Coordinates of C-alpha atoms and ligand atoms in Angstrom, one line a residue:
Chain A
M29 CA -12.6 -15.0 -1.0
S30 CA -11.0 -18.3 -2.1
Y31 CA -13.0 -17.9 -5.3
H32 CA -11.3 -14.5 -6.0
V33 CA -7.9 -16.0 -5.2
K34 CA -8.5 -18.9 -7.6
T35 CA -9.7 -16.6 -10.3
A36 CA -6.7 -14.3 -9.8
L37 CA -4.2 -17.1 -9.9
S38 CA -5.7 -18.7 -12.9
D39 CA -5.9 -15.4 -14.7
L40 CA -2.2 -14.8 -13.9
W41 CA -1.3 -18.2 -15.2
K42 CA -3.4 -17.8 -18.4
E43 CA -1.4 -14.6 -19.3
K44 CA 1.8 -15.8 -17.8
W45 CA 4.2 -14.2 -20.3
I46 CA 2.7 -10.7 -20.0
N47 CA 2.6 -11.1 -16.3
L48 CA 6.1 -12.4 -16.0
L49 CA 7.2 -9.4 -18.0
G50 CA 5.2 -7.2 -15.6
C51 CA 6.8 -8.9 -12.6
L52 CA 10.3 -8.4 -13.9
S53 CA 9.7 -4.8 -14.9
M54 CA 8.3 -4.1 -11.5
G55 CA 11.3 -5.9 -10.0
V56 CA 13.7 -3.7 -11.9
G57 CA 11.9 -0.6 -10.9
L58 CA 11.8 -1.7 -7.2
F59 CA 15.4 -2.7 -7.3
M60 CA 16.5 0.7 -8.6
A61 CA 14.2 2.4 -6.1
A62 CA 15.9 0.4 -3.3
L63 CA 19.3 1.4 -4.5
A64 CA 18.2 5.1 -4.5
L65 CA 17.0 4.7 -1.0
A66 CA 20.1 2.8 0.1
A67 CA 22.2 5.7 -1.3
V68 CA 20.2 8.1 0.9
I69 CA 20.5 5.9 4.0
N70 CA 24.3 5.3 3.4
S71 CA 25.2 8.9 2.7
N72 CA 23.5 9.8 6.0
R73 CA 25.3 7.0 7.8
V74 CA 28.7 7.9 6.3
A75 CA 28.1 11.5 7.3
S76 CA 27.3 10.6 10.9
A77 CA 30.3 8.2 11.1
L78 CA 32.7 10.9 9.8
P79 CA 34.9 12.7 12.3
E80 CA 33.0 15.8 13.2
R81 CA 35.9 17.8 11.6
F82 CA 39.3 17.7 10.0
S83 CA 40.6 21.0 11.3
L84 CA 40.1 23.2 14.3
T85 CA 40.9 26.8 15.1
V86 CA 42.1 27.9 18.5
F87 CA 41.3 31.5 19.3
L88 CA 43.6 33.3 21.7
K89 CA 42.7 35.8 24.3
Q90 CA 43.9 39.4 23.6
D91 CA 46.0 39.3 26.6
A92 CA 47.7 36.0 25.9
T93 CA 51.4 36.3 26.6
P94 CA 54.1 35.1 24.2
A95 CA 54.8 32.4 26.7
D96 CA 51.2 31.2 26.7
I97 CA 51.4 31.1 22.9
A98 CA 54.5 29.1 22.8
Q99 CA 53.1 26.7 25.3
I100 CA 50.0 26.2 23.3
Q101 CA 52.0 25.7 20.1
N102 CA 54.2 23.1 21.8
A103 CA 51.2 21.3 23.2
L104 CA 49.7 21.1 19.7
R105 CA 52.9 20.1 18.0
S106 CA 53.4 17.2 20.4
D107 CA 49.8 15.9 19.9
K108 CA 49.8 12.9 17.5
P109 CA 46.7 13.6 15.5
V110 CA 47.9 17.1 14.7
K111 CA 49.3 17.4 11.2
S112 CA 50.2 21.0 11.1
V113 CA 49.8 24.1 13.1
A114 CA 49.8 27.7 11.7
F115 CA 49.9 30.8 13.9
I116 CA 47.7 33.6 12.7
S117 CA 48.4 36.9 14.5
S118 CA 45.7 39.4 14.9
D119 CA 47.4 41.6 12.3
K120 CA 47.4 38.8 9.9
A121 CA 43.7 38.1 10.6
L122 CA 42.9 41.7 9.9
A123 CA 44.9 41.6 6.7
N124 CA 43.0 38.5 5.7
L125 CA 39.7 40.1 6.4
K126 CA 40.7 43.2 4.4
E127 CA 41.6 41.0 1.5
G128 CA 38.4 39.1 1.9
L129 CA 36.3 42.3 1.8
G130 CA 38.2 43.7 -1.2
N131 CA 38.9 47.4 -2.0
K132 CA 35.3 48.3 -2.2
Y133 CA 34.4 47.6 1.4
S134 CA 37.8 48.0 3.0
Y135 CA 36.8 51.5 4.2
L136 CA 34.5 49.7 6.6
L137 CA 37.6 48.8 8.6
E138 CA 39.2 52.3 8.4
G139 CA 37.5 53.8 11.4
L140 CA 38.9 51.1 13.7
D141 CA 41.5 52.5 16.1
S142 CA 42.5 49.1 17.5
N143 CA 42.4 45.6 15.9
P144 CA 39.3 43.8 17.2
L145 CA 40.4 40.4 15.8
Q146 CA 41.8 37.6 17.8
A147 CA 45.0 35.8 17.1
S148 CA 44.5 32.1 16.5
F149 CA 46.1 28.8 15.6
D150 CA 44.9 27.0 12.5
V151 CA 45.2 23.3 13.3
K152 CA 45.0 20.6 10.6
L153 CA 44.4 17.1 11.9
R154 CA 45.6 13.9 10.4
K155 CA 42.8 12.1 8.6
E156 CA 43.7 8.7 9.9
Y157 CA 43.4 9.9 13.5
V158 CA 40.3 11.9 13.3
R159 CA 38.2 8.8 13.4
T160 CA 39.8 7.4 16.5
V161 CA 40.6 10.4 18.4
S162 CA 37.8 12.5 19.8
V163 CA 38.4 16.0 18.5
K164 CA 36.1 17.1 21.2
A165 CA 38.5 15.9 23.8
L166 CA 41.4 17.7 22.2
A167 CA 39.4 20.9 22.0
A168 CA 38.3 20.6 25.6
S169 CA 41.9 20.1 26.9
L170 CA 43.0 23.1 24.8
K171 CA 40.3 25.2 26.2
T172 CA 41.7 24.8 29.8
M173 CA 45.1 26.2 28.8
S174 CA 45.8 29.7 29.8
G175 CA 45.6 32.2 26.9
V176 CA 43.0 30.2 25.0
D177 CA 39.7 32.0 24.5
S178 CA 37.8 29.4 22.4
V179 CA 38.2 26.5 20.1
N180 CA 36.2 26.3 16.9
Y181 CA 36.2 23.0 15.1
G182 CA 35.7 23.2 11.3
K183 CA 32.1 24.1 11.1
G184 CA 32.4 24.9 7.5
F185 CA 33.5 21.4 6.6
L186 CA 30.7 20.0 8.5
D187 CA 28.3 22.2 6.7
T188 CA 29.6 21.1 3.4
I189 CA 29.2 17.5 4.3
Q190 CA 25.7 18.2 5.4
K191 CA 24.9 20.0 2.2
V192 CA 26.2 17.1 0.2
V193 CA 24.2 14.6 2.3
H194 CA 21.1 16.8 1.9
A195 CA 21.5 16.9 -1.9
V196 CA 22.0 13.1 -2.1
S197 CA 19.0 12.6 0.2
E198 CA 16.8 14.8 -1.8
A199 CA 17.8 13.5 -5.2
G200 CA 17.7 10.0 -3.9
L201 CA 14.2 10.4 -2.4
A202 CA 13.0 12.0 -5.6
L203 CA 14.4 9.1 -7.6
F204 CA 12.9 6.6 -5.2
A205 CA 9.5 8.2 -5.5
G206 CA 9.8 8.3 -9.3
L207 CA 10.8 4.7 -9.6
L208 CA 8.1 3.6 -7.2
A209 CA 5.6 5.5 -9.4
G210 CA 7.2 3.7 -12.3
A211 CA 6.5 0.3 -10.7
V212 CA 2.9 1.4 -10.1
F213 CA 2.6 2.4 -13.8
I214 CA 4.0 -0.9 -15.0
C215 CA 1.4 -2.8 -12.9
Y216 CA -1.2 -0.4 -14.1
S217 CA -0.6 -1.1 -17.8
T218 CA -0.3 -4.9 -17.3
I219 CA -3.6 -5.0 -15.4
K220 CA -5.2 -2.7 -17.9
I221 CA -4.4 -5.3 -20.6
L222 CA -5.9 -8.1 -18.6
F223 CA -8.9 -5.9 -17.8
Y224 CA -9.6 -5.2 -21.5
R225 CA -9.2 -8.9 -22.3
K226 CA -11.8 -9.8 -19.7
S227 CA -14.2 -6.9 -20.4
D228 CA -16.9 -9.2 -21.8
E229 CA -16.7 -11.4 -18.7
I230 CA -16.8 -8.3 -16.5
E231 CA -19.9 -7.1 -18.3
T232 CA -21.6 -10.4 -17.5
L233 CA -20.6 -10.2 -13.9
K234 CA -22.2 -6.8 -13.6
L235 CA -25.4 -8.0 -15.3
L236 CA -25.5 -10.8 -12.8
G237 CA -25.5 -8.3 -10.0
A238 CA -21.8 -8.2 -9.0
T239 CA -20.7 -5.1 -7.1
G240 CA -17.7 -3.1 -8.1
W241 CA -15.5 -4.7 -5.4
F242 CA -16.5 -8.2 -6.6
V243 CA -15.3 -7.3 -10.0
R244 CA -12.1 -5.6 -8.8
A245 CA -11.0 -8.2 -6.2
P246 CA -9.2 -10.6 -8.6
F247 CA -7.4 -7.7 -10.3
L248 CA -6.3 -6.3 -7.0
L249 CA -5.0 -9.7 -6.0
E250 CA -3.2 -10.1 -9.4
G251 CA -1.6 -6.7 -8.8
A252 CA -0.6 -7.7 -5.3
V253 CA 0.9 -11.0 -6.5
M254 CA 2.8 -9.4 -9.3
G255 CA 4.2 -6.7 -6.9
F256 CA 5.1 -9.3 -4.4
L257 CA 7.0 -11.4 -6.8
G258 CA 8.6 -8.3 -8.3
G259 CA 9.6 -7.2 -4.8
L260 CA 11.2 -10.6 -4.1
A261 CA 13.2 -10.4 -7.3
A262 CA 14.3 -6.9 -6.4
G263 CA 15.3 -8.0 -3.0
A264 CA 17.4 -10.9 -4.4
A265 CA 19.0 -8.5 -6.8
C266 CA 19.8 -6.1 -4.0
F267 CA 21.8 -8.7 -2.1
G268 CA 23.5 -9.9 -5.3
A269 CA 24.4 -6.4 -6.4
F270 CA 25.7 -5.4 -3.1
D271 CA 28.0 -8.4 -2.8
V272 CA 29.5 -7.6 -6.2
F273 CA 29.9 -4.0 -5.2
L274 CA 31.6 -4.8 -1.9
S275 CA 34.0 -7.3 -3.3
G276 CA 34.9 -4.8 -6.1
V277 CA 34.9 -1.2 -5.2
G278 CA 34.1 -1.5 -1.6
G279 CA 37.3 -3.2 -0.6
A280 CA 39.5 -0.4 -1.9
L281 CA 38.0 2.3 0.3
P282 CA 37.9 1.5 4.0
L283 CA 35.2 4.1 4.5
L284 CA 32.9 2.0 2.3
T285 CA 33.0 -1.1 4.5
N286 CA 30.5 0.9 6.5
L287 CA 28.0 0.7 3.7
S288 CA 25.2 -1.8 3.6
I289 CA 21.8 -2.3 2.2
P290 CA 19.7 -2.4 5.3
P291 CA 17.9 -5.7 5.7
A292 CA 14.7 -3.8 6.6
L293 CA 14.8 -2.1 3.3
V294 CA 15.1 -5.4 1.5
A295 CA 12.4 -7.0 3.6
G296 CA 10.2 -3.9 2.7
L297 CA 10.6 -4.5 -1.0
P298 CA 7.9 -7.2 -1.3
V299 CA 5.6 -5.1 0.8
A300 CA 6.2 -2.0 -1.3
G301 CA 5.7 -4.3 -4.3
V302 CA 2.3 -5.4 -3.0
L303 CA 1.2 -1.8 -2.3
A304 CA 2.5 -0.6 -5.7
G305 CA 0.8 -3.5 -7.4
M306 CA -2.6 -2.9 -5.8
A307 CA -2.4 0.8 -6.4
G308 CA -1.6 0.1 -10.1
A309 CA -4.5 -2.3 -10.3
L310 CA -6.9 0.1 -8.6
I311 CA -6.0 2.9 -11.0
A312 CA -6.2 0.5 -14.0
I313 CA -9.8 -0.6 -13.2
G314 CA -10.9 2.8 -12.0
R315 CA -14.6 3.1 -11.2
V316 CA -16.6 0.1 -12.1
R317 CA -19.8 1.5 -13.5
P318 CA -22.8 -0.8 -13.3
Chain B
M25 CA -43.8 -6.4 -10.2
I26 CA -43.0 -4.9 -13.6
K27 CA -44.7 -1.7 -14.8
F28 CA -43.8 0.3 -17.9
E29 CA -45.4 3.7 -18.3
S30 CA -45.2 5.4 -21.7
V31 CA -41.6 4.1 -22.2
S32 CA -39.7 5.1 -25.3
K33 CA -36.4 3.8 -26.4
S34 CA -34.4 4.4 -29.5
Y35 CA -31.0 3.3 -30.8
D36 CA -29.1 6.0 -32.7
G37 CA -32.3 7.8 -33.5
N38 CA -34.2 4.7 -34.6
M39 CA -37.2 4.4 -32.4
V40 CA -37.7 0.8 -31.2
L41 CA -40.2 1.3 -28.4
N42 CA -42.6 4.2 -28.6
D43 CA -44.8 5.1 -25.7
L44 CA -45.0 1.6 -24.4
S45 CA -47.1 0.7 -21.4
F46 CA -47.8 -2.7 -19.8
H47 CA -47.5 -4.4 -16.5
V48 CA -46.9 -7.8 -15.0
E49 CA -48.3 -8.6 -11.6
K50 CA -46.3 -10.2 -8.8
G51 CA -46.5 -14.0 -9.0
E52 CA -47.5 -14.0 -12.7
L53 CA -45.9 -16.1 -15.4
A54 CA -46.3 -14.0 -18.6
F55 CA -45.1 -14.1 -22.2
L56 CA -43.7 -11.4 -24.4
T57 CA -43.9 -12.1 -28.1
G58 CA -43.6 -10.4 -31.4
P59 CA -41.6 -10.6 -34.6
S60 CA -37.8 -10.5 -34.7
G61 CA -36.6 -7.0 -34.1
A62 CA -39.8 -5.9 -32.4
G63 CA -37.9 -5.0 -29.2
K64 CA -38.4 -8.0 -26.8
T65 CA -34.7 -8.1 -25.7
T66 CA -34.8 -4.3 -25.5
I67 CA -37.7 -4.5 -23.0
L68 CA -35.8 -7.0 -20.9
K69 CA -32.7 -4.9 -20.9
L70 CA -34.7 -1.9 -19.7
I71 CA -36.0 -4.1 -16.8
Y72 CA -32.6 -5.1 -15.6
H73 CA -31.3 -1.6 -16.2
A74 CA -28.7 -2.4 -18.9
L75 CA -30.5 0.3 -20.8
A76 CA -32.3 3.4 -19.6
P77 CA -35.4 4.7 -21.4
E78 CA -35.4 8.2 -23.0
A79 CA -38.9 8.8 -21.8
G80 CA -41.4 7.3 -19.5
A81 CA -41.0 5.4 -16.2
I82 CA -40.2 1.8 -15.3
Y83 CA -41.2 0.4 -11.9
I84 CA -39.7 -2.8 -10.6
N85 CA -41.2 -4.0 -7.4
G86 CA -42.6 -0.5 -6.9
Q87 CA -39.3 1.3 -7.4
N88 CA -38.8 3.7 -10.3
T89 CA -35.5 2.4 -11.7
C90 CA -35.0 5.5 -13.8
F91 CA -33.8 7.2 -10.7
I92 CA -31.9 4.3 -9.2
K93 CA -28.5 5.1 -7.6
H94 CA -25.5 3.4 -9.2
S95 CA -24.7 1.7 -6.0
D96 CA -28.2 0.1 -6.0
I97 CA -28.1 -1.4 -9.4
P98 CA -26.3 -4.6 -8.2
W99 CA -29.1 -5.1 -5.7
L100 CA -31.8 -4.7 -8.4
R101 CA -30.0 -7.3 -10.5
R102 CA -29.7 -9.7 -7.7
A103 CA -33.4 -9.7 -7.4
I104 CA -33.6 -10.8 -11.0
G105 CA -32.5 -14.1 -12.7
I106 CA -31.7 -13.5 -16.4
V107 CA -31.6 -16.1 -19.2
F108 CA -29.7 -14.1 -21.8
Q109 CA -30.6 -14.6 -25.4
D110 CA -26.8 -14.7 -26.2
F111 CA -26.1 -16.9 -23.1
R112 CA -23.2 -14.9 -21.7
L113 CA -21.5 -18.0 -20.2
L114 CA -18.0 -17.5 -19.0
L115 CA -16.0 -19.8 -21.3
T116 CA -13.0 -20.0 -18.9
K117 CA -15.1 -21.5 -16.2
T118 CA -16.8 -24.9 -15.8
V119 CA -20.5 -25.5 -15.9
F120 CA -20.4 -25.8 -12.1
E121 CA -18.6 -22.5 -11.7
N122 CA -20.9 -20.7 -14.2
V123 CA -23.9 -21.6 -12.2
A124 CA -22.1 -21.0 -8.9
L125 CA -21.2 -17.5 -10.0
A126 CA -24.8 -16.3 -9.5
L127 CA -24.6 -17.6 -5.9
R128 CA -21.1 -16.3 -5.2
I129 CA -22.1 -12.8 -6.3
R130 CA -24.9 -13.0 -3.8
G131 CA -22.5 -14.0 -1.0
L132 CA -23.6 -17.5 -0.2
D133 CA -21.2 -19.8 1.6
E134 CA -19.3 -22.6 -0.2
R135 CA -21.3 -25.5 1.2
E136 CA -24.7 -24.0 0.3
I137 CA -23.3 -23.1 -3.1
K138 CA -22.3 -26.7 -3.8
A139 CA -25.6 -28.1 -2.7
R140 CA -27.7 -25.6 -4.7
V141 CA -25.7 -25.8 -7.9
M142 CA -25.9 -29.6 -8.0
E143 CA -29.6 -29.5 -7.3
T144 CA -30.2 -26.9 -10.0
L145 CA -28.1 -28.7 -12.5
K146 CA -30.1 -31.9 -11.8
M147 CA -33.2 -29.9 -12.5
V148 CA -32.1 -29.0 -16.0
G149 CA -30.6 -32.5 -16.6
L150 CA -26.9 -31.5 -16.6
R151 CA -25.6 -32.9 -13.4
H152 CA -23.2 -35.1 -15.2
K153 CA -21.7 -32.2 -17.1
S154 CA -20.8 -30.1 -14.1
D155 CA -17.1 -30.3 -14.8
N156 CA -17.3 -29.5 -18.5
F157 CA -16.4 -26.2 -20.0
P158 CA -19.2 -24.5 -22.0
Q159 CA -17.5 -25.0 -25.3
A160 CA -17.7 -28.7 -24.9
L161 CA -21.5 -28.5 -24.6
S162 CA -24.2 -28.5 -27.3
G163 CA -26.2 -25.3 -27.9
G164 CA -29.2 -26.8 -26.0
E165 CA -27.0 -27.8 -23.1
Q166 CA -25.4 -24.4 -22.9
Q167 CA -28.9 -22.9 -22.9
R168 CA -29.8 -25.1 -20.0
V169 CA -26.7 -24.0 -18.0
V170 CA -27.8 -20.4 -18.5
I171 CA -31.3 -21.3 -17.2
A172 CA -29.7 -23.0 -14.2
R173 CA -27.7 -19.9 -13.5
A174 CA -30.8 -17.8 -13.7
I175 CA -32.9 -19.9 -11.3
A176 CA -30.2 -21.2 -8.9
A177 CA -30.4 -18.2 -6.5
E178 CA -34.2 -18.4 -6.5
P179 CA -34.7 -14.7 -7.5
M180 CA -38.1 -13.1 -7.1
L181 CA -38.2 -12.2 -10.8
I182 CA -37.0 -14.3 -13.7
L183 CA -36.5 -12.8 -17.2
A184 CA -36.0 -15.5 -19.9
D185 CA -35.1 -14.3 -23.4
E186 CA -35.9 -17.1 -25.9
P187 CA -35.1 -19.8 -23.3
T188 CA -36.1 -22.6 -25.5
G189 CA -34.5 -21.3 -28.8
N190 CA -32.0 -24.2 -28.9
L191 CA -34.1 -27.0 -27.3
D192 CA -36.1 -29.8 -28.9
P193 CA -39.8 -29.7 -28.0
E194 CA -39.5 -32.3 -25.3
T195 CA -36.6 -30.6 -23.5
A196 CA -38.4 -27.3 -24.0
A197 CA -41.5 -28.7 -22.3
G198 CA -39.3 -29.9 -19.5
I199 CA -37.9 -26.5 -19.0
M200 CA -41.4 -24.9 -19.2
S201 CA -42.6 -27.2 -16.4
S202 CA -39.6 -26.2 -14.3
F203 CA -40.5 -22.5 -14.8
K204 CA -44.1 -23.3 -13.8
E205 CA -42.9 -25.0 -10.7
I206 CA -40.7 -22.1 -9.8
N207 CA -43.6 -19.7 -10.5
A208 CA -45.8 -21.8 -8.3
R209 CA -43.3 -21.2 -5.5
G210 CA -43.8 -17.5 -5.9
A211 CA -41.4 -16.1 -8.5
T212 CA -42.6 -13.8 -11.1
I213 CA -41.5 -14.9 -14.6
L214 CA -41.5 -13.1 -17.9
I215 CA -40.6 -15.1 -21.0
A216 CA -39.8 -13.5 -24.3
T217 CA -40.3 -16.0 -27.1
H218 CA -41.3 -16.7 -30.7
N219 CA -42.2 -20.2 -29.7
R220 CA -46.0 -20.3 -29.9
D221 CA -46.0 -23.8 -28.4
L222 CA -44.8 -22.3 -25.1
Y223 CA -47.8 -20.0 -24.5
H224 CA -50.5 -21.6 -26.7
N225 CA -53.3 -22.8 -24.5
S226 CA -51.2 -22.1 -21.4
G227 CA -53.9 -19.9 -19.9
R228 CA -51.2 -17.2 -19.2
K229 CA -51.0 -13.6 -20.2
V230 CA -49.3 -12.8 -23.5
F231 CA -48.0 -9.4 -24.5
R232 CA -47.7 -9.1 -28.3
I233 CA -45.5 -6.3 -29.6
A234 CA -46.3 -5.0 -33.0
S235 CA -43.4 -3.1 -34.5
G236 CA -43.4 -0.1 -36.8
T237 CA -46.5 1.7 -35.7
A238 CA -46.0 5.5 -35.8
A239 CA -48.7 6.0 -33.2
G240 CA -46.7 4.1 -30.6
T241 CA -45.7 0.6 -29.8
V242 CA -48.9 -1.4 -29.6
V243 CA -48.9 -4.1 -27.0
R244 CA -51.9 -6.3 -27.3
Q245 CA -52.6 -8.3 -24.2
E246 CA -54.2 -11.6 -25.2
E247 CA -55.2 -14.5 -23.2
S248 CA -53.7 -17.5 -24.9
Ligands
ATP19 N1 -27.3 -2.0 -29.4 C1 -28.1 -1.7 -30.4 N2 -27.7 -0.7 -31.2 C2 -28.5 -0.4 -32.3 N3 -29.7 -1.0 -32.6 C3 -30.1 -2.0 -31.8 C4 -29.3 -2.4 -30.6 N4 -29.9 -3.4 -30.0 C5 -31.0 -3.6 -30.8 N5 -31.1 -2.8 -31.8 C6 -32.2 -2.7 -32.7 O1 -33.4 -2.6 -32.0 C7 -34.4 -3.4 -32.5 C8 -35.0 -4.3 -31.4 O2 -34.0 -5.2 -31.1 P1 -34.3 -6.3 -30.0 O3 -33.1 -7.1 -29.8 O4 -35.0 -5.8 -28.8 O5 -35.4 -7.3 -30.8 P2 -36.0 -8.6 -30.4 O6 -37.5 -8.4 -30.3 O7 -35.4 -9.1 -29.2 O8 -35.6 -9.5 -31.6 P3 -35.3 -11.1 -31.7 O9 -36.6 -11.8 -31.6 O10 -34.7 -11.3 -33.0 O11 -34.4 -11.4 -30.5 C9 -33.9 -4.1 -33.7 O12 -34.3 -3.5 -34.9 C10 -32.4 -4.0 -33.5 O13 -31.7 -3.9 -34.8
MG20 MG1 -34.2 -10.7 -28.7

């Protein structure tokens, strides 16, 4: 084993410029891959830290009395996080629905002899409060008031956020996979060059009875070392880039102080580098035919 | 130990060996001779399976190597020590490491490797050059490193292709006596050479290859 290690290190040193280039290229690839993954992780984290909603709708019972309605309205108005309250009568709701359906389908509603829609309050919340105040608690207290049928908190907004997070996650993961494949490819081409340069020596090893793994071992180690060093460089770059980012853009938006590059991700970079390097080396050498 | 049965081999349509048959018994020390280009190196390459014949069968230690599995080729080669005509030394490694390579490939441990390499280098008179690189050696010294690498692992079969081509008669005689000693310990040895001095009056079997016969490669077996 120590023989393979010695061979690998001396080979790496002999071709140090090619290998340095390989290390740095792998480092760049891994760095960008880490950023893509960090984007995915952070978008998920921001989404979960976000208030569940910025607005809520209070649906009223059909038999709610004007007194009930007034009481609810007053309760909402006096609540600090509430920015605005709009009352939507059942007639208005039906009109909105008709408008939403358009002329073509409005006949669907013609057969109705009574208005099935509920009156409601459309409540907008102040952004600066939604993080500290539990919207759930507000909704729960509203629900206990007489005349309130149900409280619906901005599901649509939540869905949008989730869609955005999904899109970021998918694009980020695809980018991550692509960049990781790029790192593998860089190692592949670097090792391929070394492999060709040593083809004469490899032929001799095989004639002396070396197995495929004996021939492969130094190259695998070289790939692993290159990947490891590339991963270390990428990790250092991650910390550096993140500091710059936080002191610049990050400070301006309070939401972004929540962002971070997870230490586990950075610690994983050399490991990912080793795996990518060995994979690249394996593909480069391929099957060693006797 | 080695048995060729009607073996034919050609390069790009040029027939080099045609319907060749001969055999070397276990424990023998035999010679292979013939003019340059007759096919001596080709025969050795067929034995260690760097080449495969187009026709015929080759048996090494009873195994027909024409049907050998890829994964078994390293094992076949580890049973053989080869002195290559073109040396095949690794120029980036020291004399010690070149000889040690044969033992590392066979999985020996470091202590045994050190002892055996030094012992073998002493045998070929190159103990003092163990830390040199091949390019700092004379042709004859390089040749002796190759011989050391071939015999260090004590293989049961040794193939030597012109092993004394770069040696003065005295050193050549020294190498020959080493071969005889190894042979006396049980190894089978086949030496391809032009050097008549090596086999003349040695009392060993000599296979002489005559080239260019249409009827087939004639191998005359003569007692020297
Ligand atoms: N790889 C090759 N491609 C094409 N022709 C080859 C190849 N190797 C050998 N030959 C030819 O095969 C013939 C036999 O070559 P071989 O090396 O076996 O001869 P030899 O008996 O070892 O000669 P020498 O005594 O000069 O070493 C020669 O005519 C040579 O030109
Ligand atoms: Mg030859």
